[in-house]
Coordinates of C-alpha atoms in Angstrom, one line a residue:
Chain A
V245 CA -22.7 12.3 -123.0
D246 CA -20.6 15.4 -122.6
T247 CA -18.2 15.8 -119.7
E248 CA -20.4 18.4 -118.0
R249 CA -23.4 16.1 -118.1
L250 CA -21.3 13.3 -116.7
H251 CA -20.1 15.5 -113.8
R252 CA -23.7 16.4 -113.0
L253 CA -24.8 12.8 -113.0
A254 CA -21.9 11.9 -110.7
E255 CA -22.8 14.8 -108.4
E256 CA -26.4 13.6 -108.2
A257 CA -25.2 10.1 -107.4
D258 CA -22.9 11.4 -104.7
A259 CA -25.6 13.6 -103.2
E260 CA -28.0 10.6 -103.0
H261 CA -25.2 8.5 -101.4
R262 CA -24.4 11.2 -98.8
A263 CA -28.1 11.6 -98.0
A264 CA -28.5 7.9 -97.4
M265 CA -25.3 7.6 -95.4
R266 CA -26.1 10.6 -93.1
T267 CA -28.7 8.7 -91.2
F268 CA -26.6 5.5 -91.2
E269 CA -23.6 7.3 -89.7
D270 CA -25.7 9.0 -87.0
D271 CA -27.4 5.8 -86.1
L272 CA -24.2 4.0 -85.9
A273 CA -22.4 6.7 -84.0
A274 CA -25.2 6.8 -81.4
R275 CA -24.8 3.0 -80.9
V276 CA -21.0 3.1 -80.9
F277 CA -20.6 6.1 -78.6
G278 CA -23.7 5.6 -76.6
A279 CA -24.0 9.3 -76.2
S280 CA -26.6 11.9 -77.1
P281 CA -25.6 14.8 -79.3
E282 CA -25.5 17.0 -76.2
V283 CA -23.1 14.6 -74.5
R284 CA -20.8 14.6 -77.5
A285 CA -21.0 18.4 -77.8
N286 CA -20.0 18.6 -74.1
R287 CA -17.0 16.4 -74.8
R288 CA -16.0 18.7 -77.7
R289 CA -16.3 21.7 -75.4
F290 CA -14.1 19.9 -72.9
V291 CA -11.4 19.5 -75.4
Q292 CA -11.7 23.1 -76.5
R293 CA -11.1 24.1 -72.9
L294 CA -7.9 22.0 -72.7
G295 CA -4.9 24.1 -72.5
L296 CA -6.7 27.4 -72.2
G297 CA -6.4 27.7 -68.5
A298 CA -10.1 28.5 -68.1
G299 CA -12.6 27.2 -65.7
A300 CA -12.4 24.9 -62.7
A301 CA -11.1 21.3 -62.7
V302 CA -12.9 19.3 -65.3
L303 CA -11.4 15.9 -64.7
S304 CA -13.1 15.0 -61.5
V305 CA -14.9 11.7 -61.8
P306 CA -17.6 10.9 -59.3
L307 CA -18.1 7.3 -60.1
L308 CA -21.8 6.8 -59.4
A309 CA -22.9 10.1 -61.1
R310 CA -21.1 9.0 -64.2
L311 CA -22.6 5.5 -64.1
A312 CA -26.0 7.0 -63.8
A313 CA -25.4 9.3 -66.7
A314 CA -24.2 6.4 -68.8
Q315 CA -27.4 4.5 -68.0
E316 CA -29.5 7.4 -69.1
T317 CA -28.4 7.0 -72.7
T318 CA -30.9 5.5 -75.0
T319 CA -28.4 3.0 -76.4
T320 CA -29.3 -0.7 -75.8
L321 CA -26.6 -2.0 -73.6
Q322 CA -25.6 -5.5 -72.8
E323 CA -27.1 -6.5 -69.5
G324 CA -24.6 -5.7 -66.7
N325 CA -22.7 -3.2 -68.8
A326 CA -22.5 0.5 -68.0
G327 CA -21.8 1.5 -71.6
P328 CA -21.5 0.2 -75.1
T329 CA -18.4 -1.7 -76.2
P330 CA -15.7 1.1 -76.4
P331 CA -13.5 1.6 -79.4
L332 CA -9.8 0.5 -79.2
A333 CA -8.3 3.6 -80.8
P334 CA -8.1 6.9 -79.1
T335 CA -10.6 9.5 -80.0
T336 CA -9.5 13.0 -81.0
E337 CA -10.3 14.1 -77.4
D338 CA -8.3 11.2 -76.1
K339 CA -5.3 12.2 -78.1
V340 CA -5.5 15.8 -76.8
L341 CA -5.6 14.5 -73.2
L342 CA -2.8 12.0 -73.8
G343 CA -0.8 14.7 -75.4
W344 CA -1.3 16.9 -72.4
S345 CA -0.3 13.9 -70.2
Q346 CA 3.0 13.8 -72.1
S347 CA 3.7 17.4 -71.0
L348 CA 3.1 16.3 -67.4
E349 CA 5.6 13.5 -67.8
L350 CA 8.2 15.8 -69.3
A351 CA 7.7 18.2 -66.4
A352 CA 8.4 15.3 -64.1
V353 CA 11.6 14.6 -66.0
A354 CA 12.6 18.3 -65.7
A355 CA 11.7 18.3 -62.0
Y356 CA 13.9 15.3 -61.2
E357 CA 16.8 16.8 -63.2
A358 CA 16.4 20.1 -61.4
A359 CA 16.4 18.3 -58.1
A360 CA 19.5 16.3 -59.0
A361 CA 21.2 19.5 -60.1
T362 CA 20.9 21.0 -56.7
G363 CA 23.5 18.6 -55.4
R364 CA 21.5 18.1 -52.3
I365 CA 20.6 14.5 -53.0
S366 CA 22.9 11.9 -51.6
A367 CA 24.9 9.6 -53.7
E368 CA 22.8 6.7 -52.3
V369 CA 19.5 8.2 -53.3
L370 CA 20.5 9.9 -56.5
P371 CA 20.4 6.8 -58.7
V372 CA 16.8 6.2 -57.5
A373 CA 15.8 9.7 -58.5
L374 CA 17.4 9.4 -61.9
L375 CA 15.8 6.0 -62.5
F376 CA 12.4 7.5 -61.7
R377 CA 13.2 10.4 -64.1
D378 CA 14.0 7.8 -66.8
H379 CA 10.6 6.1 -66.2
H380 CA 8.9 9.4 -66.7
R381 CA 10.8 9.9 -69.9
Q382 CA 9.6 6.5 -71.1
H383 CA 6.0 7.3 -70.2
A384 CA 6.3 10.6 -72.2
Q385 CA 7.5 8.6 -75.2
A386 CA 4.6 6.2 -74.9
H387 CA 2.2 9.1 -74.8
A388 CA 3.8 10.6 -77.9
A389 CA 3.4 7.3 -79.7
I390 CA -0.3 7.2 -79.1
A391 CA -1.2 10.9 -79.1
G392 CA 0.7 11.6 -82.4
K393 CA 0.6 15.3 -83.2
A394 CA -1.3 16.1 -80.1
A395 CA 1.8 15.5 -78.1
L396 CA 3.8 18.7 -78.3
G397 CA 7.0 17.3 -76.8
Q398 CA 7.2 20.1 -74.3
A399 CA 7.4 20.0 -70.5
N400 CA 4.3 21.4 -68.9
Q401 CA 5.3 25.0 -68.0
S402 CA 2.4 25.4 -65.6
V403 CA 3.5 22.4 -63.6
L404 CA 7.1 23.5 -63.6
E405 CA 6.0 26.9 -62.4
A406 CA 4.2 25.2 -59.5
F407 CA 6.9 22.7 -58.5
G408 CA 10.0 24.5 -59.7
P409 CA 10.2 27.1 -57.0
Q410 CA 9.7 24.4 -54.3
I411 CA 12.7 22.5 -55.7
E412 CA 14.8 25.7 -55.8
A413 CA 13.7 26.5 -52.2
A414 CA 14.5 23.1 -50.9
N415 CA 17.2 23.2 -48.3
N416 CA 17.9 19.5 -48.1
Q417 CA 17.2 16.0 -49.5
T418 CA 14.1 15.5 -47.4
E419 CA 12.5 18.6 -48.8
L420 CA 13.4 17.7 -52.3
L421 CA 12.1 14.1 -51.9
T422 CA 8.9 15.5 -50.4
V423 CA 8.3 17.5 -53.6
A424 CA 9.0 14.4 -55.6
F425 CA 6.6 12.4 -53.5
Q426 CA 3.9 15.0 -54.1
L427 CA 4.6 15.1 -57.8
E428 CA 4.3 11.3 -58.1
S429 CA 1.1 11.3 -56.0
V430 CA -0.4 14.0 -58.1
A431 CA 0.6 12.3 -61.3
A432 CA -1.0 9.0 -60.3
A433 CA -4.2 10.9 -59.3
T434 CA -4.2 12.8 -62.5
Y435 CA -4.1 9.6 -64.5
V436 CA -7.0 8.1 -62.4
A437 CA -9.0 11.2 -63.3
A438 CA -7.9 10.9 -67.0
L439 CA -9.2 7.3 -67.1
G440 CA -12.6 8.8 -66.3
E441 CA -12.4 10.7 -69.6
L442 CA -10.6 8.4 -72.0
V443 CA -12.9 6.6 -74.4
G444 CA -10.6 4.4 -76.5
T445 CA -9.2 1.4 -74.6
D446 CA -5.7 1.6 -76.1
G447 CA -5.1 5.0 -74.4
A448 CA -6.8 3.7 -71.2
A449 CA -4.6 0.6 -71.1
L450 CA -1.5 2.8 -71.4
V451 CA -2.6 5.0 -68.6
A452 CA -3.5 2.0 -66.5
S453 CA 0.0 0.6 -67.0
I454 CA 1.6 3.9 -65.8
I455 CA -0.5 4.4 -62.6
P456 CA 1.1 1.4 -60.8
T457 CA 4.6 2.5 -61.5
E458 CA 4.0 6.1 -60.4
S459 CA 2.2 4.8 -57.3
R460 CA 5.2 2.6 -56.6
H461 CA 7.5 5.6 -57.0
A462 CA 5.5 7.4 -54.4
A463 CA 5.6 4.4 -52.1
V464 CA 9.4 4.2 -52.3
L465 CA 9.8 7.9 -51.7
G466 CA 7.4 7.7 -48.8
E467 CA 9.5 4.9 -47.3
V468 CA 12.7 6.9 -47.7
L469 CA 11.0 9.9 -46.1
G470 CA 9.8 7.8 -43.3
L471 CA 6.2 8.8 -43.8
S472 CA 3.3 7.2 -41.8
L473 CA 1.4 4.3 -43.3
E474 CA -1.6 6.6 -43.9
E475 CA 0.6 9.0 -45.8
Q476 CA 2.4 6.3 -47.8
S477 CA -0.8 4.6 -48.7
P478 CA -4.1 6.5 -48.8
V479 CA -7.2 4.3 -49.2
F480 CA -7.7 5.3 -52.8
V481 CA -5.8 7.2 -55.5
D482 CA -8.1 10.2 -55.4
A483 CA -8.9 11.6 -58.8
E484 CA -9.8 14.9 -57.1
E485 CA -6.1 15.3 -56.1
G486 CA -5.0 15.2 -59.7
V487 CA -4.3 18.3 -61.8
S488 CA -6.3 19.1 -64.9
P489 CA -5.4 20.6 -68.3
A490 CA -7.5 23.6 -67.5
Q491 CA -5.5 24.2 -64.3
F492 CA -2.2 23.4 -65.8
P493 CA -2.1 24.2 -69.5
V494 CA 1.0 23.1 -71.4
I495 CA 1.9 26.7 -72.1
A496 CA 1.8 28.8 -69.0
G497 CA 0.1 32.2 -68.7
Chain B
M147 CA -16.1 9.9 -124.7
D148 CA -18.6 7.3 -125.8
F149 CA -21.2 6.8 -123.1
S150 CA -24.9 6.1 -123.5
T151 CA -26.9 8.5 -121.3
D152 CA -29.6 5.9 -120.9
Q153 CA -27.1 3.2 -119.9
L154 CA -25.6 5.6 -117.3
R155 CA -29.1 6.4 -115.9
R156 CA -29.9 2.7 -115.7
D157 CA -26.6 2.0 -114.0
R158 CA -27.1 4.8 -111.5
R159 CA -30.6 3.7 -110.7
D160 CA -29.4 0.1 -110.2
A161 CA -26.6 1.3 -107.9
A162 CA -29.1 3.5 -105.9
A163 CA -31.4 0.5 -105.6
A164 CA -28.6 -1.8 -104.5
Q165 CA -27.5 0.8 -101.9
A166 CA -31.1 1.3 -100.6
E167 CA -31.4 -2.5 -100.3
A168 CA -28.0 -2.9 -98.6
L169 CA -28.2 -0.1 -96.1
P170 CA -31.1 -1.5 -93.9
L171 CA -29.2 -4.9 -93.9
L172 CA -26.1 -3.1 -92.8
R173 CA -28.0 -1.2 -90.1
R174 CA -29.5 -4.5 -88.8
L175 CA -26.1 -6.2 -88.9
F176 CA -24.5 -3.5 -86.9
G177 CA -27.4 -3.3 -84.6
R178 CA -27.2 -7.0 -83.9
V179 CA -23.4 -6.9 -83.5
L180 CA -23.6 -4.0 -81.1
D181 CA -26.5 -5.0 -79.0
G182 CA -25.1 -8.5 -78.5
S183 CA -28.0 -10.4 -80.1
A184 CA -25.7 -11.6 -82.9
G185 CA -23.6 -13.4 -80.3
V186 CA -20.4 -12.1 -81.8
A187 CA -17.5 -12.5 -79.5
D188 CA -15.9 -9.5 -78.0
Q189 CA -12.7 -9.6 -80.1
P190 CA -14.3 -9.5 -83.6
R191 CA -16.8 -6.9 -82.4
A192 CA -13.9 -4.8 -81.1
E193 CA -12.2 -5.3 -84.4
L194 CA -15.3 -4.1 -86.2
L195 CA -15.3 -1.1 -84.0
S196 CA -11.7 -0.3 -84.1
G197 CA -11.1 3.2 -85.5
G198 CA -14.6 4.2 -84.3
V199 CA -13.2 7.5 -83.1
S200 CA -13.6 9.0 -86.5
R201 CA -16.8 7.8 -88.0
R202 CA -15.6 8.8 -91.5
R203 CA -12.4 6.9 -91.0
F204 CA -14.3 4.0 -89.6
L205 CA -16.4 3.7 -92.8
A206 CA -13.4 4.2 -95.1
L207 CA -10.9 1.8 -93.4
G208 CA -9.3 -0.7 -95.7
G209 CA -9.4 -3.3 -92.9
F210 CA -13.1 -2.8 -92.5
T211 CA -13.9 -5.4 -95.1
V212 CA -11.8 -8.0 -93.4
A213 CA -13.2 -7.4 -90.0
T214 CA -16.7 -7.3 -91.3
S215 CA -16.4 -10.5 -93.1
A216 CA -15.3 -12.2 -89.9
V217 CA -18.3 -10.9 -88.2
V218 CA -20.6 -11.7 -91.0
A219 CA -19.4 -15.2 -91.0
A220 CA -20.4 -15.5 -87.4
C221 CA -23.8 -13.9 -88.0
G222 CA -24.7 -15.7 -91.1
A223 CA -27.6 -18.1 -91.4
T224 CA -28.5 -17.8 -87.8
E225 CA -31.9 -17.2 -86.4
E226 CA -32.6 -14.2 -84.3
G227 CA -31.7 -14.9 -80.7
Q228 CA -29.4 -17.8 -81.3
I229 CA -25.8 -17.6 -80.4
P230 CA -23.6 -18.6 -83.3
Q231 CA -20.2 -20.0 -82.7
S232 CA -17.3 -19.3 -84.9
G233 CA -13.6 -19.9 -84.9
L234 CA -13.0 -16.5 -83.4
A235 CA -14.8 -17.4 -80.2
S236 CA -13.0 -19.0 -77.3
T237 CA -12.6 -22.7 -77.6
T238 CA -11.7 -23.3 -74.0
T239 CA -14.4 -25.5 -72.7
T240 CA -13.8 -24.9 -69.0
I241 CA -14.7 -21.2 -69.2
P242 CA -18.4 -20.6 -68.3
A243 CA -20.3 -19.4 -71.3
Y244 CA -21.5 -16.2 -69.6
P245 CA -20.8 -12.7 -71.0
V246 CA -17.9 -10.9 -69.4
S247 CA -19.9 -7.8 -68.4
D248 CA -18.9 -4.9 -66.2
L249 CA -21.1 -6.4 -63.5
A250 CA -19.1 -9.7 -63.7
L251 CA -15.9 -7.8 -63.4
V252 CA -16.9 -5.6 -60.4
R253 CA -18.3 -8.7 -58.6
T254 CA -14.9 -10.4 -59.3
A255 CA -13.1 -7.3 -58.0
S256 CA -15.0 -7.3 -54.7
S257 CA -14.4 -11.1 -54.4
L258 CA -10.7 -10.6 -54.8
E259 CA -10.6 -8.0 -52.1
Y260 CA -12.2 -10.5 -49.8
N261 CA -9.6 -13.1 -50.8
V262 CA -6.9 -10.7 -49.7
I263 CA -8.7 -9.7 -46.5
D264 CA -9.1 -13.4 -45.6
A265 CA -5.5 -14.2 -46.5
Y266 CA -4.3 -11.4 -44.3
G267 CA -6.4 -12.8 -41.5
A268 CA -4.9 -16.2 -42.0
L269 CA -1.3 -14.9 -42.2
S270 CA -1.8 -12.7 -39.1
S271 CA -2.8 -15.6 -37.0
L272 CA 0.5 -17.3 -37.6
D273 CA 3.0 -17.0 -34.7
T274 CA 5.9 -16.6 -37.0
M275 CA 4.6 -13.3 -38.4
S276 CA 6.4 -10.3 -36.9
A277 CA 4.4 -7.6 -35.0
E278 CA 5.5 -5.0 -37.6
A279 CA 4.3 -7.2 -40.5
R280 CA 1.1 -7.9 -38.6
E281 CA 0.5 -4.2 -38.2
L282 CA 1.0 -3.6 -41.9
A283 CA -1.3 -6.5 -42.8
A284 CA -4.1 -5.1 -40.5
F285 CA -3.7 -1.7 -42.1
F286 CA -3.9 -3.0 -45.6
A287 CA -6.8 -5.4 -44.8
E288 CA -8.8 -2.4 -43.6
Q289 CA -8.1 -0.6 -46.9
H290 CA -9.2 -3.7 -48.8
R291 CA -12.5 -3.6 -47.0
E292 CA -13.0 -0.1 -48.3
H293 CA -12.1 -1.2 -51.8
A294 CA -14.6 -4.1 -51.6
A295 CA -17.3 -1.7 -50.6
V296 CA -16.7 0.4 -53.7
F297 CA -17.1 -2.5 -56.1
E298 CA -20.2 -3.7 -54.2
A299 CA -21.7 -0.3 -54.7
A300 CA -20.8 -0.4 -58.3
A301 CA -22.5 -3.8 -58.7
E302 CA -25.7 -2.4 -57.3
E303 CA -25.4 0.6 -59.6
L304 CA -25.1 -1.8 -62.5
G305 CA -28.4 -3.4 -61.4
G306 CA -26.9 -6.6 -60.0
N307 CA -26.1 -8.2 -56.7
P308 CA -22.7 -7.5 -55.1
F309 CA -20.4 -10.4 -54.4
T310 CA -19.6 -10.1 -50.7
R311 CA -17.3 -13.0 -50.0
A312 CA -14.0 -14.4 -51.2
N313 CA -13.7 -15.7 -54.7
P314 CA -14.0 -19.5 -54.2
V315 CA -11.9 -20.3 -57.4
V316 CA -9.1 -18.0 -56.3
Y317 CA -9.2 -19.5 -52.8
D318 CA -9.1 -23.1 -54.0
K319 CA -6.5 -22.5 -56.7
V320 CA -4.2 -19.9 -55.1
I321 CA -4.8 -19.0 -51.4
A322 CA -5.4 -22.5 -49.9
P323 CA -2.5 -24.2 -51.7
A324 CA -0.2 -21.3 -50.8
L325 CA -1.2 -21.4 -47.1
Q326 CA -0.8 -25.2 -47.1
L327 CA 2.7 -24.8 -48.6
L328 CA 3.6 -22.4 -45.9
A329 CA 2.3 -24.7 -43.2
N330 CA 4.3 -27.6 -44.7
Q331 CA 7.5 -25.6 -44.3
G332 CA 6.8 -24.3 -40.8
N333 CA 5.3 -21.0 -41.8
P334 CA 8.6 -19.2 -42.4
E335 CA 8.2 -15.4 -42.0
Q336 CA 9.9 -14.7 -45.3
G337 CA 7.3 -17.0 -46.9
I338 CA 4.5 -15.1 -45.2
V339 CA 5.6 -11.6 -46.3
R340 CA 6.4 -12.9 -49.8
L341 CA 2.9 -14.3 -50.1
A342 CA 1.5 -11.0 -48.9
H343 CA 3.6 -9.2 -51.5
G344 CA 2.6 -11.6 -54.2
L345 CA -1.1 -11.2 -53.5
E346 CA -0.9 -7.4 -53.6
T347 CA 1.0 -7.6 -56.8
L348 CA -1.6 -9.9 -58.3
A349 CA -4.4 -7.6 -57.2
G350 CA -2.8 -4.6 -58.8
A351 CA -2.2 -6.5 -62.0
T352 CA -5.8 -7.7 -62.0
Y353 CA -7.2 -4.1 -62.0
Q354 CA -4.8 -3.1 -64.7
T355 CA -6.0 -6.1 -66.8
V356 CA -9.7 -5.3 -66.6
V357 CA -9.3 -1.6 -67.5
P358 CA -9.6 -2.2 -71.3
V359 CA -12.5 -4.6 -70.8
L360 CA -14.7 -2.3 -68.7
T361 CA -17.0 -0.3 -70.9
A362 CA -17.4 2.8 -68.9
P363 CA -14.5 5.3 -68.3
A364 CA -15.8 5.9 -64.8
L365 CA -15.5 2.2 -63.9
R366 CA -11.9 2.2 -65.3
S367 CA -11.1 5.1 -63.2
A368 CA -12.5 3.4 -60.1
A369 CA -10.6 0.2 -60.9
M370 CA -7.3 2.0 -61.0
S371 CA -8.0 4.2 -58.0
V372 CA -7.8 0.9 -56.2
G373 CA -5.2 -0.7 -58.5
G374 CA -2.7 2.1 -57.8
I375 CA -3.1 1.5 -54.1
E376 CA -2.5 -2.2 -54.4
A377 CA 0.7 -1.3 -56.2
R378 CA 1.7 0.8 -53.3
H379 CA 0.9 -2.0 -50.9
S380 CA 3.1 -4.4 -53.0
A381 CA 6.0 -1.9 -52.9
M382 CA 5.5 -1.4 -49.1
W383 CA 6.0 -5.1 -48.5
V384 CA 9.4 -5.2 -50.2
P385 CA 11.4 -3.8 -47.3
F386 CA 10.2 -6.9 -45.3
I387 CA 11.7 -9.2 -47.8
T388 CA 15.4 -10.2 -47.4
E389 CA 16.0 -10.1 -51.1
G390 CA 13.9 -7.0 -51.7
A391 CA 15.3 -4.1 -53.6
I392 CA 14.0 -0.9 -55.1
A393 CA 14.5 -1.8 -58.8
P394 CA 16.5 -4.3 -60.9
E395 CA 18.5 -1.4 -62.5
L396 CA 19.8 -0.4 -59.0
E397 CA 21.0 -3.8 -57.9
A398 CA 24.7 -4.1 -57.1
P399 CA 26.5 -6.6 -59.3
A400 CA 26.3 -10.1 -58.0
A401 CA 30.0 -10.3 -57.1
E402 CA 29.7 -7.2 -54.9
A403 CA 26.3 -7.9 -53.4
D404 CA 26.1 -8.4 -49.6
T405 CA 24.8 -11.8 -49.1
T406 CA 25.7 -12.2 -45.4
A407 CA 22.1 -11.6 -44.3
V408 CA 20.6 -14.1 -46.6
S409 CA 20.0 -17.4 -44.8
Q410 CA 18.5 -18.9 -47.9
P411 CA 19.0 -17.4 -51.3
G412 CA 15.7 -16.3 -52.7
E413 CA 14.3 -14.7 -55.8
P414 CA 14.8 -10.9 -55.9
V415 CA 11.7 -8.8 -55.4
Y416 CA 11.4 -5.2 -56.5
A417 CA 9.4 -2.3 -55.3
V418 CA 9.5 -0.8 -58.8
P419 CA 10.0 -3.8 -61.1
G420 CA 9.8 -1.7 -64.3
P421 CA 8.6 1.4 -66.0
Y422 CA 5.1 0.0 -66.5
G423 CA 2.8 -2.2 -64.5
S424 CA 3.4 -5.8 -65.3
L425 CA 0.7 -8.3 -66.2
A426 CA 3.0 -11.2 -66.0
P427 CA 2.2 -14.0 -63.5
A428 CA 3.4 -13.2 -60.0
R429 CA 6.1 -15.5 -58.7
V430 CA 5.8 -16.1 -55.0
Q431 CA 8.6 -17.9 -53.2
V432 CA 7.6 -20.0 -50.2
G433 CA 10.7 -21.4 -48.6
T434 CA 12.2 -23.6 -51.3
E435 CA 9.2 -23.6 -53.5
V436 CA 8.2 -20.9 -56.1
V437 CA 4.5 -20.6 -56.9
T438 CA 3.5 -18.9 -60.1
V439 CA 0.2 -17.1 -59.8
D440 CA -1.7 -15.8 -62.8
V441 CA -4.0 -12.9 -63.0
P442 CA -7.5 -14.2 -62.6
G443 CA -9.1 -15.0 -65.9
P444 CA -12.7 -15.8 -67.1
N445 CA -12.8 -19.1 -65.3
S446 CA -12.6 -17.3 -62.0
F447 CA -14.9 -14.4 -62.7
M448 CA -17.9 -14.1 -60.5
Y449 CA -20.6 -13.9 -63.2
P450 CA -24.0 -12.7 -62.0
E451 CA -25.4 -15.9 -63.4
L452 CA -23.6 -17.8 -60.7
G453 CA -25.6 -16.0 -58.0
E454 CA -24.1 -14.8 -54.7

């Protein structure tokens, strides 16, 4: 057998293997992801929109509509479950979303540093603000660890454009802490929205571990500001009050 | 090169036949694992699916063989419909042998909300609770009712019956003993607010715990839309606690700490205990006693098989 003939035989075998595996992969994917090709295509489009600043908020998560959509899939589900057993590792879309979340955390770090630099925060409150800044930095590092190259290591410029002028315009500590309270509340709401999108449970678990801390930050700031009970503790962390990658791309403009 | 064309053809034909024979078996195996009929425990199934993001990577993973062999061992020589047991399955005999489904978890969630509502009712009836603390308890209890309603609705959406009362296991193992301990010590106010703080901390940790177990992202989002608020509740109880502080990093060194207001030294309690939500057992000090309360586990889930 000459080398050329051997190559042709190998190619034939490879082609047969691929033909056989194509159906296997699709069958398996449908069972694992529990989604129709249309749903998966929509998810791809969602990721393509990330960071482009186009369209309305795409992260809102009406619970019951999502559940209904999940139940419409043709996948055989375990009784009492809304979906198939999810994967542990983050999907490509998850990584993009977690990478964007890192930019949000780095924007929070920058916001606290800008607030501290104004000199309008008292010596008593300043260590609290700097501690919260450190927590956000740790969250950003955690996102980077799981998002890999999708984490750009940049503070979200769009978020800074929104909150920066408020920090600069703040005349006193109360106004600065009010901005911080809003930032923490928005961050927690954004993560609740993100949980409605994340597929892999590793990323979801990370986000779920951050939400309580940012909620606690908000509660402490609300206490310092003397907010009402209703302001300090709404009934739910409302995903609709979060920000989205479409609204706040990492790179502004 | 010295190859026989005929031998190569024969080998290729044999390989193709072996593959054709193996693929349907693999399909059936995966099908049984994924639809639950193989009775494979969640962990090996999760291991089988790890890396599922990239289907190509999934099929090429070096660890795939190891994970598959564990699953195959559990599936082997078992008739359809039987539930095989393997060393990877839980060996705890006291845990009910029901599947931990989304429905079981949302029923457990609503049951815990009723536990907290009932606990607030019991604590608020104590004369030693201050009016300010009673106001906060009433405010939080109302929010817990709203939380319970969400999970009751979710249970119905999942095709099950909602659980509309307190979790009996949590009541028997946690709430009742804590209330008794309080009563034994004269219902000290610090014990009351510490218990309230502990229950909110526990509730928040519970939601965080179930997030990776819930199969639907929307359910995870719903869980933490509540879990985040429980965390706020927990933080808002801290100012009522004598040894309460914002964070461990901000505490004054012990030698400089002002201890004049402390009638009885207690464990410190923090509004922001750390950079991440903790899943560690909550420590609740009631007078001189410290009760350690774990996040509810499978033995306290309200499985649909248990009925209402």
